[in-house]
Coordinates of C-alpha atoms and ligand atoms in Angstrom, one line a residue:
Chain A
M9 CA -11.0 -5.4 19.9
S10 CA -9.6 -2.5 17.9
D11 CA -12.2 -0.9 15.6
T12 CA -9.8 -1.5 12.7
F13 CA -10.8 -5.2 12.6
F14 CA -14.1 -4.3 10.9
S15 CA -12.6 -2.9 7.8
G16 CA -11.9 -4.7 4.5
A17 CA -8.5 -5.6 3.0
P18 CA -7.5 -3.6 -0.1
H19 CA -5.7 -6.5 -1.8
W20 CA -2.4 -4.8 -1.8
R21 CA -0.2 -7.7 -2.5
W22 CA 3.1 -8.5 -4.3
L23 CA 3.2 -5.5 -6.7
I24 CA 2.6 -3.1 -3.9
I25 CA 5.1 -4.9 -1.5
L26 CA 7.7 -4.7 -4.3
Y27 CA 6.8 -1.0 -4.9
F28 CA 7.2 -0.1 -1.2
F29 CA 10.6 -1.9 -1.2
V30 CA 11.9 -0.4 -4.5
G31 CA 10.5 3.1 -3.7
G32 CA 12.1 3.1 -0.2
L33 CA 15.4 1.8 -1.5
A34 CA 15.5 4.3 -4.4
G35 CA 14.4 7.2 -2.1
G36 CA 17.0 6.3 0.5
A37 CA 19.8 6.0 -2.1
C38 CA 18.9 9.3 -3.7
F39 CA 18.9 11.1 -0.3
L40 CA 22.3 9.7 0.5
A41 CA 23.7 10.6 -3.0
A42 CA 22.4 14.2 -2.7
L43 CA 23.9 14.5 0.8
L44 CA 27.3 13.3 -0.5
D45 CA 26.9 15.6 -3.5
W46 CA 26.4 18.6 -1.2
F47 CA 28.7 17.8 1.7
G48 CA 31.0 15.0 0.5
R49 CA 34.4 15.0 -1.2
P50 CA 35.4 14.6 -4.9
E51 CA 36.3 10.9 -4.0
D52 CA 32.6 10.3 -3.2
R53 CA 31.5 11.0 -6.8
P54 CA 31.2 7.4 -7.9
V55 CA 28.8 6.7 -5.0
V56 CA 26.9 9.9 -5.8
R57 CA 26.4 8.9 -9.4
T58 CA 25.4 5.4 -8.5
G59 CA 22.8 6.8 -6.1
Y60 CA 21.2 8.9 -8.9
Y61 CA 21.1 5.8 -11.2
V62 CA 19.5 3.7 -8.5
A63 CA 17.0 6.5 -7.8
A64 CA 16.1 7.0 -11.4
W65 CA 15.6 3.3 -12.2
G66 CA 13.8 2.8 -8.9
A67 CA 11.4 5.7 -9.6
I68 CA 10.6 4.3 -13.1
I69 CA 10.1 0.8 -11.8
S70 CA 7.9 2.2 -8.9
G71 CA 5.7 4.0 -11.3
L72 CA 5.3 0.9 -13.5
L73 CA 4.5 -1.3 -10.5
L74 CA 1.9 1.2 -9.2
T75 CA 0.2 1.5 -12.6
I76 CA 0.1 -2.3 -13.3
D77 CA -1.4 -2.8 -9.9
L78 CA -4.5 -0.6 -10.6
G79 CA -7.8 -2.2 -11.5
R80 CA -7.9 0.1 -14.6
P81 CA -4.2 0.8 -15.4
L82 CA -5.0 3.1 -18.4
R83 CA -6.7 5.5 -15.9
F84 CA -3.5 6.0 -13.9
W85 CA -3.6 9.7 -14.9
H86 CA -6.9 10.2 -13.0
M87 CA -4.7 10.5 -9.9
L88 CA -3.0 13.5 -11.4
F89 CA -5.7 15.3 -13.4
Q90 CA -9.4 15.6 -12.9
S91 CA -10.6 13.3 -15.6
A92 CA -13.9 15.1 -16.1
N93 CA -12.5 18.6 -15.8
L94 CA -9.2 18.7 -17.7
P95 CA -6.7 20.2 -17.4
A96 CA -7.5 20.8 -13.7
L97 CA -5.1 19.1 -11.4
M98 CA -6.2 16.3 -9.0
F99 CA -4.5 16.8 -5.6
K100 CA -5.6 16.2 -2.1
G101 CA -3.1 17.3 0.5
W102 CA -4.7 15.2 3.2
S103 CA -4.7 12.0 1.2
P104 CA -1.3 10.2 1.2
I105 CA -2.2 8.2 -1.9
S106 CA -2.9 11.5 -3.7
F107 CA 0.1 13.4 -2.7
G108 CA 2.2 10.2 -3.0
A109 CA 1.2 10.0 -6.7
W110 CA 2.6 13.5 -7.2
A111 CA 5.6 12.8 -5.1
I112 CA 6.5 9.7 -7.3
L113 CA 6.1 11.7 -10.4
L114 CA 8.3 14.6 -9.2
F115 CA 10.8 12.2 -7.7
G116 CA 11.0 10.4 -11.0
L117 CA 11.5 13.7 -12.8
F118 CA 14.2 15.0 -10.5
S119 CA 16.0 11.7 -10.1
V120 CA 16.1 11.2 -13.9
L121 CA 17.6 14.8 -14.2
S122 CA 20.2 13.9 -11.6
A123 CA 21.0 10.7 -13.4
L124 CA 21.4 12.5 -16.7
G125 CA 23.8 14.9 -14.9
A126 CA 25.7 11.8 -13.7
M127 CA 25.9 10.4 -17.2
A128 CA 27.2 13.8 -18.5
E129 CA 29.8 13.7 -15.7
E130 CA 30.9 10.3 -16.9
G131 CA 31.2 11.6 -20.4
R132 CA 28.3 9.5 -21.6
L133 CA 26.3 12.6 -22.7
Q134 CA 28.2 15.3 -24.6
T135 CA 25.4 17.9 -25.1
P136 CA 26.5 21.0 -23.1
A137 CA 23.0 21.4 -21.6
F138 CA 23.4 18.1 -19.6
H139 CA 26.6 19.5 -18.0
L140 CA 24.4 22.0 -16.3
L141 CA 23.0 19.0 -14.4
H142 CA 26.2 18.0 -12.7
R143 CA 28.0 21.3 -12.0
G144 CA 26.8 24.7 -10.8
A145 CA 24.0 26.0 -8.8
L146 CA 21.2 24.5 -10.9
A147 CA 22.7 21.0 -10.5
K148 CA 22.9 21.5 -6.7
L149 CA 19.3 22.6 -6.6
V150 CA 18.0 19.7 -8.7
V151 CA 19.8 17.0 -6.6
A152 CA 18.7 18.7 -3.4
V153 CA 15.0 18.5 -4.5
A154 CA 15.6 14.9 -5.7
G155 CA 17.1 13.9 -2.3
L156 CA 14.3 15.5 -0.3
L157 CA 11.7 13.9 -2.5
G158 CA 13.5 10.6 -2.2
F159 CA 13.2 10.6 1.6
F160 CA 9.5 11.7 1.2
V161 CA 8.8 8.7 -1.2
A162 CA 10.6 6.3 1.3
G163 CA 8.4 7.5 4.2
Y164 CA 5.0 8.4 2.7
T165 CA 4.3 4.7 2.0
G166 CA 4.2 4.1 5.8
I167 CA 2.0 7.2 6.3
L168 CA -0.3 5.9 3.5
L169 CA -0.8 2.7 5.5
S170 CA -1.4 4.5 8.7
V171 CA -4.0 6.7 7.1
T172 CA -6.5 3.8 6.6
N173 CA -8.7 1.9 8.9
R174 CA -6.8 -1.4 8.7
P175 CA -5.5 -3.5 11.6
I176 CA -1.8 -2.9 12.4
W177 CA -1.4 -0.1 9.8
A178 CA -3.9 2.3 11.3
D179 CA -3.3 1.1 14.9
S180 CA 0.1 3.0 15.1
P181 CA 1.4 6.3 13.8
W182 CA 5.0 4.9 13.6
L183 CA 5.0 3.0 10.2
G184 CA 6.1 6.1 8.3
A185 CA 9.0 6.6 10.5
L186 CA 9.9 2.9 10.3
F187 CA 9.8 3.0 6.5
V188 CA 12.0 6.1 6.4
A189 CA 14.6 4.3 8.5
S190 CA 14.3 1.2 6.4
G191 CA 14.5 3.2 3.2
A192 CA 17.7 4.8 4.5
S193 CA 19.3 1.5 5.4
T194 CA 18.3 -0.3 2.2
G195 CA 19.4 2.7 0.1
A196 CA 22.8 2.6 1.8
A197 CA 22.9 -1.2 1.3
A198 CA 22.1 -0.9 -2.4
L199 CA 24.9 1.7 -2.8
M200 CA 27.4 -0.5 -0.9
L201 CA 26.6 -3.3 -3.4
L202 CA 26.6 -1.3 -6.6
A203 CA 29.0 1.6 -6.1
P204 CA 32.2 -0.5 -6.0
G205 CA 31.5 -1.4 -9.6
R206 CA 31.5 2.3 -10.5
G207 CA 34.8 2.9 -8.8
A208 CA 33.8 3.8 -5.2
T209 CA 36.7 4.4 -2.9
P210 CA 37.2 2.4 0.4
R211 CA 36.6 5.7 2.3
S212 CA 33.2 6.3 0.7
L213 CA 32.2 2.7 1.4
E214 CA 33.4 3.0 5.0
W215 CA 31.2 6.0 5.4
L216 CA 28.2 4.1 3.9
S217 CA 28.8 1.2 6.1
S218 CA 28.9 3.3 9.2
F219 CA 25.8 5.2 8.2
D220 CA 24.1 1.9 7.5
S221 CA 24.9 0.8 11.1
N222 CA 23.3 4.0 12.4
A223 CA 20.3 3.6 10.2
L224 CA 19.8 0.0 11.4
V225 CA 19.9 1.1 15.0
V226 CA 17.3 3.8 14.3
E227 CA 15.2 1.2 12.5
L228 CA 15.4 -1.2 15.4
L229 CA 14.4 1.4 17.9
V230 CA 11.5 2.6 15.8
L231 CA 10.4 -1.0 15.2
V232 CA 10.3 -1.5 19.0
V233 CA 8.3 1.7 19.5
F234 CA 6.0 0.7 16.7
L235 CA 5.3 -2.7 18.3
V236 CA 4.7 -1.2 21.7
S237 CA 2.3 1.3 20.2
L238 CA 0.2 -1.5 18.7
G239 CA -0.8 -2.7 22.2
S240 CA -3.3 -5.5 22.1
V241 CA -3.3 -5.6 18.3
N242 CA 0.1 -7.3 18.6
R243 CA -1.8 -10.7 18.9
V244 CA -1.9 -10.7 15.1
W245 CA 1.8 -11.4 15.1
V246 CA 1.1 -14.8 16.6
S247 CA 1.3 -16.1 13.1
V248 CA 3.8 -16.8 10.3
W249 CA 4.2 -13.0 9.8
G250 CA 5.3 -12.5 13.4
L251 CA 7.9 -15.2 12.9
L252 CA 9.1 -13.5 9.7
L253 CA 9.2 -10.1 11.5
L254 CA 11.2 -11.5 14.3
V255 CA 13.6 -13.9 12.5
G256 CA 13.7 -12.3 9.0
V257 CA 13.5 -8.6 9.8
V258 CA 15.0 -8.2 13.3
G259 CA 17.4 -11.2 13.2
F260 CA 18.7 -11.5 9.7
G261 CA 17.8 -8.0 8.4
I262 CA 19.0 -5.8 11.3
L263 CA 21.0 -7.7 14.0
V264 CA 23.2 -9.8 11.8
P265 CA 24.2 -7.0 9.4
L266 CA 24.8 -4.7 12.5
G267 CA 27.1 -7.4 13.8
L268 CA 28.8 -7.7 10.5
H269 CA 29.4 -3.9 10.4
L270 CA 30.7 -3.7 14.0
K271 CA 32.3 -7.1 14.8
P272 CA 32.7 -9.0 11.6
A273 CA 35.2 -11.5 13.1
R274 CA 32.4 -13.2 15.1
F275 CA 30.4 -14.2 12.0
G276 CA 32.4 -17.0 10.6
S277 CA 32.1 -17.5 6.8
L278 CA 29.9 -14.4 6.5
A279 CA 32.9 -12.3 7.6
T280 CA 34.9 -13.0 4.5
R281 CA 33.1 -10.1 2.7
P282 CA 31.3 -8.4 5.6
V283 CA 30.2 -5.2 3.8
V284 CA 28.7 -7.1 0.9
N285 CA 27.0 -9.7 3.0
A286 CA 25.7 -7.1 5.4
A287 CA 24.3 -5.2 2.5
K288 CA 22.5 -8.2 1.0
L289 CA 21.0 -9.1 4.4
V290 CA 19.8 -5.5 4.9
L291 CA 18.0 -5.6 1.5
L292 CA 16.4 -8.9 2.4
G293 CA 15.3 -7.5 5.8
G294 CA 13.9 -4.3 4.1
F295 CA 11.8 -6.5 1.7
L296 CA 10.6 -8.8 4.5
L297 CA 9.6 -5.8 6.6
R298 CA 7.2 -4.6 3.9
L299 CA 6.0 -8.2 3.3
A300 CA 5.2 -8.9 6.9
T301 CA 3.5 -5.6 7.7
I302 CA 1.4 -5.7 4.6
L303 CA 0.4 -9.3 4.5
A304 CA -0.2 -9.6 8.2
S305 CA -2.9 -7.0 7.8
E306 CA -4.2 -8.3 4.5
G307 CA -4.7 -11.7 6.0
I308 CA -7.1 -10.4 8.6
D309 CA -9.8 -10.0 6.0
R310 CA -10.0 -13.7 5.7
Y311 CA -10.3 -13.9 9.5
R312 CA -13.1 -11.3 9.4
V313 CA -15.1 -13.2 6.8
A314 CA -14.4 -16.6 8.5
V315 CA -16.0 -15.4 11.8
G316 CA -18.9 -14.0 9.9
M317 CA -18.1 -10.3 10.5
Chain B
M6 CA -31.3 21.4 -2.8
P7 CA -33.1 18.2 -1.7
E8 CA -32.8 17.3 2.0
A9 CA -30.5 14.6 3.3
M10 CA -32.0 11.2 2.5
G11 CA -31.0 7.8 3.9
F12 CA -32.0 4.5 5.5
F13 CA -33.2 3.6 8.9
T14 CA -32.8 -0.2 9.4
D15 CA -34.9 -1.6 12.2
T16 CA -33.1 -5.0 12.7
T17 CA -35.9 -6.2 15.1
V18 CA -38.3 -6.7 12.2
C19 CA -35.9 -8.2 9.7
I20 CA -36.9 -11.8 8.8
G21 CA -33.9 -12.7 6.7
C22 CA -35.8 -13.1 3.5
K23 CA -33.1 -11.4 1.5
A24 CA -35.6 -9.7 -0.8
C25 CA -33.4 -6.5 -0.4
E26 CA -30.3 -8.4 -1.5
V27 CA -32.0 -9.7 -4.6
A28 CA -33.7 -6.4 -5.5
C29 CA -30.3 -4.6 -5.2
K30 CA -28.6 -7.2 -7.4
E31 CA -31.3 -7.0 -9.9
W32 CA -31.7 -3.3 -10.1
N33 CA -28.0 -2.6 -10.2
Q34 CA -27.3 -5.6 -12.6
L35 CA -24.6 -7.0 -10.3
P36 CA -23.0 -10.2 -11.4
A37 CA -23.2 -13.5 -9.6
E38 CA -20.2 -14.6 -7.6
N39 CA -18.1 -17.4 -9.2
G40 CA -20.4 -17.7 -12.2
G41 CA -23.3 -18.5 -9.9
I42 CA -21.7 -21.5 -8.4
R43 CA -21.8 -20.5 -4.8
E44 CA -19.8 -22.1 -2.0
L45 CA -21.9 -22.5 1.1
S46 CA -20.4 -21.1 4.2
G47 CA -20.9 -24.4 6.0
D48 CA -21.3 -23.0 9.5
S49 CA -24.1 -20.5 9.0
Y50 CA -27.3 -19.9 7.1
D51 CA -25.6 -16.7 5.9
N52 CA -23.9 -17.6 2.7
T53 CA -23.3 -14.1 1.4
R54 CA -21.0 -13.4 4.3
R55 CA -20.0 -9.9 3.4
L56 CA -20.5 -6.7 1.5
D57 CA -18.2 -6.3 -1.5
G58 CA -18.1 -5.1 -5.1
I59 CA -20.9 -7.4 -6.2
H60 CA -22.9 -7.5 -3.0
W61 CA -24.1 -4.0 -2.1
R62 CA -26.6 -5.3 0.3
H63 CA -25.9 -8.2 2.7
V64 CA -28.4 -9.7 5.1
R65 CA -26.3 -10.6 8.0
F66 CA -27.4 -13.6 10.0
I67 CA -26.1 -13.7 13.6
E68 CA -26.8 -17.1 15.1
Q69 CA -26.6 -16.9 18.9
F70 CA -27.2 -20.4 20.0
S71 CA -25.8 -22.3 22.9
G72 CA -27.8 -25.5 22.1
P73 CA -30.4 -26.6 19.5
Y74 CA -33.3 -25.1 21.3
N75 CA -31.6 -22.3 23.2
G76 CA -30.8 -19.1 21.5
R77 CA -31.9 -16.5 19.1
W78 CA -31.4 -15.2 15.6
L79 CA -30.4 -11.6 14.9
M80 CA -30.7 -10.4 11.4
M81 CA -29.5 -7.1 9.9
S82 CA -29.6 -5.9 6.3
D83 CA -26.2 -4.3 6.0
V84 CA -25.2 -1.6 3.5
C85 CA -22.9 1.4 3.0
K86 CA -23.5 3.8 5.8
H87 CA -23.3 6.9 3.6
C88 CA -21.3 8.5 6.4
V89 CA -21.7 12.3 6.9
Q90 CA -17.9 12.3 7.2
A91 CA -16.8 9.6 4.8
G92 CA -13.4 8.0 5.0
C93 CA -13.7 6.7 1.4
I94 CA -14.2 10.2 0.0
E95 CA -11.4 11.5 2.2
V96 CA -8.7 9.3 0.7
C97 CA -9.9 8.7 -2.9
P98 CA -7.1 10.1 -5.1
T99 CA -9.1 10.4 -8.3
G100 CA -12.1 12.3 -7.0
A101 CA -14.3 9.3 -8.1
I102 CA -16.2 9.2 -4.8
I103 CA -18.6 12.1 -4.5
R104 CA -21.3 13.4 -2.1
T105 CA -24.5 13.8 -4.0
E106 CA -27.3 16.4 -3.6
F107 CA -29.1 13.8 -1.3
D108 CA -26.1 13.8 1.1
T109 CA -25.3 10.2 0.0
V110 CA -21.9 8.8 -1.1
V111 CA -21.5 7.5 -4.7
I112 CA -18.5 6.0 -6.5
Q113 CA -18.4 7.1 -10.1
S114 CA -17.2 4.0 -11.9
D115 CA -16.0 5.8 -15.0
V116 CA -13.6 7.9 -12.9
C117 CA -12.3 5.2 -10.4
N118 CA -9.0 3.6 -11.5
G119 CA -9.1 0.7 -9.0
C120 CA -6.3 1.9 -6.6
R121 CA -8.3 0.4 -3.7
A122 CA -7.4 3.1 -1.1
C123 CA -11.1 3.5 -0.3
I124 CA -11.4 -0.2 0.6
S125 CA -9.0 0.2 3.4
A126 CA -10.3 3.6 4.4
C127 CA -13.9 2.5 5.0
P128 CA -14.3 1.7 8.7
F129 CA -17.1 -0.7 7.9
G130 CA -15.6 -2.9 5.2
V131 CA -18.2 -1.9 2.7
I132 CA -16.3 -1.4 -0.5
D133 CA -14.5 -3.9 -2.7
I134 CA -13.5 -4.3 -6.3
N135 CA -16.1 -5.4 -8.8
A136 CA -14.0 -7.7 -11.0
V137 CA -16.2 -7.1 -14.0
A138 CA -15.6 -3.4 -14.0
G139 CA -12.1 -3.4 -12.4
T140 CA -13.2 -0.6 -10.2
A141 CA -14.3 -0.2 -6.5
Q142 CA -18.0 -0.4 -6.0
K143 CA -20.7 -0.2 -3.4
C144 CA -24.3 0.9 -2.7
T145 CA -25.2 4.1 -4.4
L146 CA -28.4 4.4 -2.4
C147 CA -29.9 4.0 -5.8
Y148 CA -28.8 7.4 -7.0
D149 CA -30.4 6.8 -10.4
R150 CA -33.8 6.0 -8.7
L151 CA -33.6 9.0 -6.3
K152 CA -33.0 11.3 -9.2
V153 CA -36.4 10.4 -10.7
G154 CA -38.3 10.4 -7.3
L155 CA -38.2 6.6 -6.7
E156 CA -37.2 5.0 -3.5
P157 CA -34.2 2.6 -3.5
A158 CA -34.8 -0.9 -4.7
C159 CA -34.0 -2.6 -1.4
A160 CA -36.4 -0.4 0.7
K161 CA -39.1 -0.9 -1.9
A162 CA -38.7 -4.7 -1.8
C163 CA -38.4 -5.1 2.0
P164 CA -41.7 -6.8 3.0
T165 CA -41.5 -5.9 6.8
D166 CA -40.3 -2.3 6.5
S167 CA -37.1 -3.2 8.3
I168 CA -35.4 -1.0 5.7
Q169 CA -37.1 2.4 5.8
F170 CA -36.1 5.2 3.4
G171 CA -36.7 8.9 3.8
P172 CA -35.4 12.3 4.9
I173 CA -32.9 11.7 7.7
T174 CA -34.5 14.0 10.2
E175 CA -37.8 12.2 9.8
L176 CA -36.1 8.8 10.1
R177 CA -34.3 9.8 13.2
A178 CA -37.5 10.9 14.9
R179 CA -39.1 7.6 13.9
A180 CA -36.1 5.6 15.1
Q181 CA -36.2 7.3 18.5
K182 CA -39.8 6.5 19.0
R183 CA -39.3 2.8 18.0
K184 CA -36.3 2.6 20.5
D185 CA -38.4 4.0 23.3
Q186 CA -41.3 1.6 22.5
L187 CA -38.9 -1.4 22.6
R188 CA -37.2 -0.2 25.8
A189 CA -40.7 0.2 27.4
Q190 CA -41.1 -3.5 26.6
G191 CA -37.9 -4.4 28.3
V192 CA -35.8 -4.8 25.1
E193 CA -32.3 -3.5 25.3
A194 CA -32.6 -1.5 22.1
Q195 CA -30.0 1.1 20.9
L196 CA -29.5 3.3 17.9
Y197 CA -26.3 3.0 16.0
G198 CA -25.2 6.0 13.8
A199 CA -28.3 8.1 14.5
D200 CA -26.5 10.8 16.5
P201 CA -25.2 13.7 14.3
Q202 CA -22.8 14.6 17.2
G203 CA -21.6 11.0 17.3
P204 CA -18.8 9.3 15.3
L205 CA -18.3 10.5 11.7
G206 CA -21.0 13.1 12.1
G207 CA -23.7 10.5 12.1
L208 CA -24.5 7.9 9.5
N209 CA -27.1 8.4 6.8
S210 CA -27.8 4.7 7.0
F211 CA -28.3 4.0 10.6
Y212 CA -29.6 1.1 12.6
L213 CA -31.6 0.0 15.6
L214 CA -29.8 -2.9 17.3
V215 CA -30.6 -5.1 20.3
D216 CA -27.1 -6.2 21.1
E217 CA -23.6 -4.6 21.1
P218 CA -22.5 -3.1 17.7
E219 CA -19.6 -5.6 17.5
V220 CA -22.0 -8.5 17.5
Y221 CA -23.4 -7.1 14.2
G222 CA -19.9 -6.7 12.8
L223 CA -20.0 -2.9 13.4
P224 CA -17.1 -1.0 14.9
R225 CA -18.1 0.7 18.2
N226 CA -16.3 4.0 17.4
P227 CA -15.6 4.3 13.6
K228 CA -13.1 6.9 12.8
L229 CA -11.7 8.8 9.8
P230 CA -8.5 7.5 8.3
S231 CA -7.0 11.0 8.5
R232 CA -6.8 10.9 12.3
N233 CA -3.3 9.5 12.0
L234 CA -2.1 11.9 9.3
K235 CA -0.5 14.6 11.5
Q236 CA 1.2 12.3 14.0
S237 CA 2.4 9.9 11.4
T238 CA 3.9 12.7 9.3
S239 CA 5.6 14.3 12.3
F240 CA 7.2 11.0 13.3
S241 CA 8.4 10.4 9.8
V242 CA 9.9 13.9 9.5
A243 CA 11.5 13.4 12.9
S244 CA 13.0 10.0 11.8
A245 CA 14.3 11.6 8.5
A246 CA 15.8 14.5 10.5
V247 CA 17.6 12.1 12.9
L248 CA 19.0 10.1 9.9
G249 CA 20.0 13.2 8.1
V250 CA 21.9 14.5 11.2
L251 CA 23.6 11.1 11.7
A252 CA 24.7 11.2 8.1
L253 CA 26.1 14.7 8.4
V254 CA 27.8 13.9 11.7
G255 CA 29.4 10.9 10.0
L256 CA 30.8 13.1 7.2
R257 CA 32.1 15.6 9.7
K258 CA 33.8 12.8 11.7
R259 CA 35.4 11.5 8.5
R260 CA 36.8 14.9 7.7
M261 CA 38.1 15.4 11.2
D262 CA 39.7 11.9 11.2
E263 CA 41.7 12.7 8.1
Q264 CA 45.3 13.4 8.7
P265 CA 46.4 16.9 7.8
P266 CA 48.4 16.8 4.6
S267 CA 52.0 16.4 5.2
L268 CA 54.2 19.5 4.4
S269 CA 57.2 17.5 3.3
Ligands
LIG8 S1 -19.7 3.3 5.0 FE1 -17.7 3.2 4.0 S2 -18.2 3.3 1.8 FE2 -20.0 4.0 2.9 S3 -19.7 6.2 3.0 FE3 -18.9 5.4 4.9 S4 -16.7 5.2 4.4 FE4 -17.7 5.4 2.4

């Protein structure tokens, strides 16, 4: 038996599952928006702006979810400053929850700046200072930092789980990589759903759809490697969570959307709006991935207590 | 600076009276579970079942019976191990968990914000949330009593000296002697956590066991959570790099696929 089976479950439930999903999606969307901002074409601007809005709202919602989930929410700032030694900063480079708190804060800051730039570009903010945030070197720098922090936020949640002593999470070093890939695919999916409303061109959507296919393939490969690396711990999947992982994540969240991207004609009624349907399924799969990996491990506490460990 | 202090628990003389559990609850003013209406476990005489935010001591009953008259009881008073290399301290993002001058590990309840990272980091399942405080809690090795020269409440209350408190070096020597004595009598005794070269740099609360660690609910080779940090980070960065390259290749392909603008 893996030594991880002797630890206690941290009661990370719905708020954290939702946070992992929203944070991953926002991070992935921000990364793609920044990439298109730097290397795309003028016709990609609607997607770029949508990406920054998704990132900013995602970061704000993530911060709220994390705070509400604390046992003492009003002490959330203890993660950023040493409460007994103000204004000294609180930062542990070796603790993912510590550097993650800073990453969320900075990601929020830079994605909101990028979103303000996007609003200025759309003419919704007239103050000249905001125009510095959508054209020129400063704007490029801000969105680059936001994009990199976005990918960081998408992946660190998996590293956070690995840097514990819990079954499944600490039994493999691949969760971070898996969450990065899932963040990228769900970020692209969110953009495919939302960007058309902001005037995205078919060419931008085509690129998003082809990137999403690639991200799904990477996600599937990393998921397989993750499962192989779990070894004997895989027996925990002989449960409702395993079914969810296989049917919900692999089937509906990866293989069906991949099929819709590559060979839509084979999917009957789903093929009427293949990109939209694929995007919805990718979002569902991304959510179920977090749900299954978190709750499968959380449930083991009950097992531990039940057998008197 | 005072020397490292801790517990040596000789499980062979524990009689399961739970005096330590009660003394701990009383001294630390820990609330009753479920308003004092306790559900019985139903399959064991052990109704506490686990350590958590309101049970900082737990007398574990291990009932090894293959028939009504054939078997044995093992009993172990379990507690925070006050690890020399503590996973809980390592991950705590608020600095609430500290190492004291007695080399023990204490959670400062007024600093903790209840993020619960320490619960999943502890290899022994020691910590949990105390619902009254809303913070993570566990044994403090009676830090308040140590400060004024008293021994911890549990060790004081233990009627058989199964829980012994003292300087770690002294306790280790005593534990070694006891192990040798039992082995000479043919008992398969072993020390768990007494070796400073062993896992986590040794445990400042260590045990004498007469069965495998797993039987007592103890991991054979407890590890620090940070063991996965480097590898996990590298794989995540690699995955991000692959996705970034795929995205750029896609953009380049799109540019190359574009028809050159017609001159007419
Ligand atoms: S046993 Fe757990 S709670 Fe106690 S010091 Fe070690 S890691 Fe921390």
